[in-house]
Amino acid sequence: MHTKTPNAVYLSAPINGLIEGIYRARTTIGELREHGDFGLGTFNRLDGEMVMLDGQVFRMDATGRANSVDDAEQTPFACVTRYRPDTLDEFPEPPDEDLFALATRLLPSPNMLYAVRVDGRFSHVRARSVPPQDTYRPLVEVAREQPEFDYRDMDGTMVGFHTPGFLGGVAVPGLHLHFLSADKTCGGHVLTCLPGRVTVGVQHVPRLVMGLPMTLDFLTSGFERDTARDIAESER
């Protein structure tokens, strides 16, 4: 039974499993929704990038195309919460900085967890996704061959989290964002972004709840890879 967790970030698994190439787990999208209505992640076999927005879950496939996902799909890594912003900052004119710098500047402390949502028009988004994997290579090797996409002058939503550096073994440290277009047809994992007219919402989340996958791959992994180094290459 999955208990609901008010104002907490729920991680279905630590990210170091993904770093090692453990791309299968038993957590379903339906179970994930019990813990939140907002978040990001991936799917079993590393089959695309995930956005959860207002309770709906979308997969951005290796072409960048977005499709809705049903509750039976499974995920090896996802990060969700119930999004209720504490602050909303509007930028009616395009800011003079990239989105990562802008959003990070709005966070009260680097040592806390935050959910970050950005709505509006984006001048340029460079994003990526990944194709499904049949052989489970480490994530950094897959990312070296990732398809990348450029979206220009597009309306949409950024969904993500800021994680303090000292939690870098369980989630992506710093700001981690996924993009979904307003018409819900395309998106991906955000590499760089120049915002246009946007509204940035920030929610301080004081708790972290994490699952540990009861799969043979996870239970027998030696977790020998350098997580910080691999994240720096594969997630940026």
Short mmCIF file of C-alpha atoms in Angstrom, two decimals, residues 72-161:
data_model
loop_
_atom_site.label_atom_id
_atom_site.label_comp_id
_atom_site.label_asym_id
_atom_site.label_seq_id
_atom_site.Cartn_x
_atom_site.Cartn_y
_atom_site.Cartn_z
CA ALA A 72 0.01 0.75 -16.18
CA GLU A 73 3.34 2.09 -17.51
CA GLN A 74 6.31 1.63 -15.17
CA THR A 75 9.21 3.85 -14.21
CA PRO A 76 12.74 3.19 -12.88
CA PHE A 77 13.10 6.82 -11.73
CA ALA A 78 10.61 9.61 -11.14
CA CYS A 79 10.41 12.63 -8.86
CA VAL A 80 6.97 14.06 -8.00
CA THR A 81 5.16 16.29 -5.53
CA ARG A 82 1.81 18.03 -5.06
CA TYR A 83 2.54 21.38 -6.61
CA ARG A 84 1.30 24.36 -4.57
CA PRO A 85 3.58 27.34 -5.25
CA ASP A 86 4.71 29.60 -2.41
CA THR A 87 5.80 32.38 -4.79
CA LEU A 88 4.95 33.45 -8.34
CA ASP A 89 7.27 35.87 -10.14
CA GLU A 90 6.14 37.35 -13.45
CA PHE A 91 8.59 38.52 -16.12
CA PRO A 92 6.58 40.50 -18.70
CA GLU A 93 9.74 41.19 -20.72
CA PRO A 94 12.36 38.60 -21.68
CA PRO A 95 14.98 38.44 -18.89
CA ASP A 96 18.66 39.07 -19.58
CA GLU A 97 19.73 35.61 -18.37
CA ASP A 98 19.15 31.98 -19.16
CA LEU A 99 16.34 30.18 -17.40
CA PHE A 100 18.59 28.13 -15.11
CA ALA A 101 20.25 31.29 -13.75
CA LEU A 102 16.92 33.12 -13.45
CA ALA A 103 15.10 30.35 -11.58
CA THR A 104 18.06 29.59 -9.31
CA ARG A 105 18.24 33.26 -8.34
CA LEU A 106 14.64 33.07 -7.08
CA LEU A 107 15.36 30.23 -4.63
CA PRO A 108 15.72 31.35 -1.00
CA SER A 109 18.49 28.84 -0.18
CA PRO A 110 20.55 26.33 -2.20
CA ASN A 111 20.24 23.86 0.68
CA MET A 112 16.52 23.07 0.33
CA LEU A 113 14.32 21.12 -2.05
CA TYR A 114 12.08 23.16 -4.36
CA ALA A 115 9.53 22.36 -7.02
CA VAL A 116 9.88 24.83 -9.90
CA ARG A 117 7.28 25.49 -12.60
CA VAL A 118 7.78 27.99 -15.42
CA ASP A 119 4.89 28.90 -17.72
CA GLY A 120 4.94 31.20 -20.73
CA ARG A 121 6.82 31.76 -23.96
CA PHE A 122 10.35 30.53 -24.46
CA SER A 123 12.65 32.15 -27.00
CA HIS A 124 14.79 29.04 -27.37
CA VAL A 125 14.74 25.63 -25.70
CA ARG A 126 17.40 23.03 -26.43
CA ALA A 127 16.12 19.67 -25.22
CA ARG A 128 16.87 15.99 -25.57
CA SER A 129 15.23 12.64 -25.16
CA VAL A 130 16.47 9.06 -25.32
CA PRO A 131 15.40 5.97 -27.27
CA PRO A 132 14.44 2.74 -25.44
CA GLN A 133 17.39 0.59 -24.42
CA ASP A 134 17.55 -3.16 -24.99
CA THR A 135 21.01 -3.52 -23.44
CA TYR A 136 21.44 -1.63 -20.22
CA ARG A 137 24.52 0.49 -20.71
CA PRO A 138 25.36 3.16 -18.12
CA LEU A 139 23.32 6.34 -18.59
CA VAL A 140 26.36 8.42 -19.52
CA GLU A 141 27.03 6.18 -22.54
CA VAL A 142 23.43 6.45 -23.72
CA ALA A 143 23.46 10.24 -23.29
CA ARG A 144 26.46 10.58 -25.62
CA GLU A 145 24.18 9.45 -28.45
CA GLN A 146 21.09 11.38 -27.37
CA PRO A 147 18.89 13.05 -30.00
CA GLU A 148 18.60 16.80 -29.33
CA PHE A 149 15.91 19.27 -30.43
CA ASP A 150 15.62 23.05 -30.74
CA TYR A 151 12.29 24.73 -29.99
CA ARG A 152 12.01 28.45 -30.79
CA ASP A 153 9.40 31.03 -29.79
CA MET A 154 7.21 28.36 -28.26
CA ASP A 155 4.63 28.49 -25.48
CA GLY A 156 4.82 25.79 -22.85
CA THR A 157 5.67 24.73 -19.33
CA MET A 158 8.89 23.77 -17.60
CA VAL A 159 8.49 21.22 -14.81
CA GLY A 160 11.32 20.52 -12.41
CA PHE A 161 13.07 20.46 -9.09
#
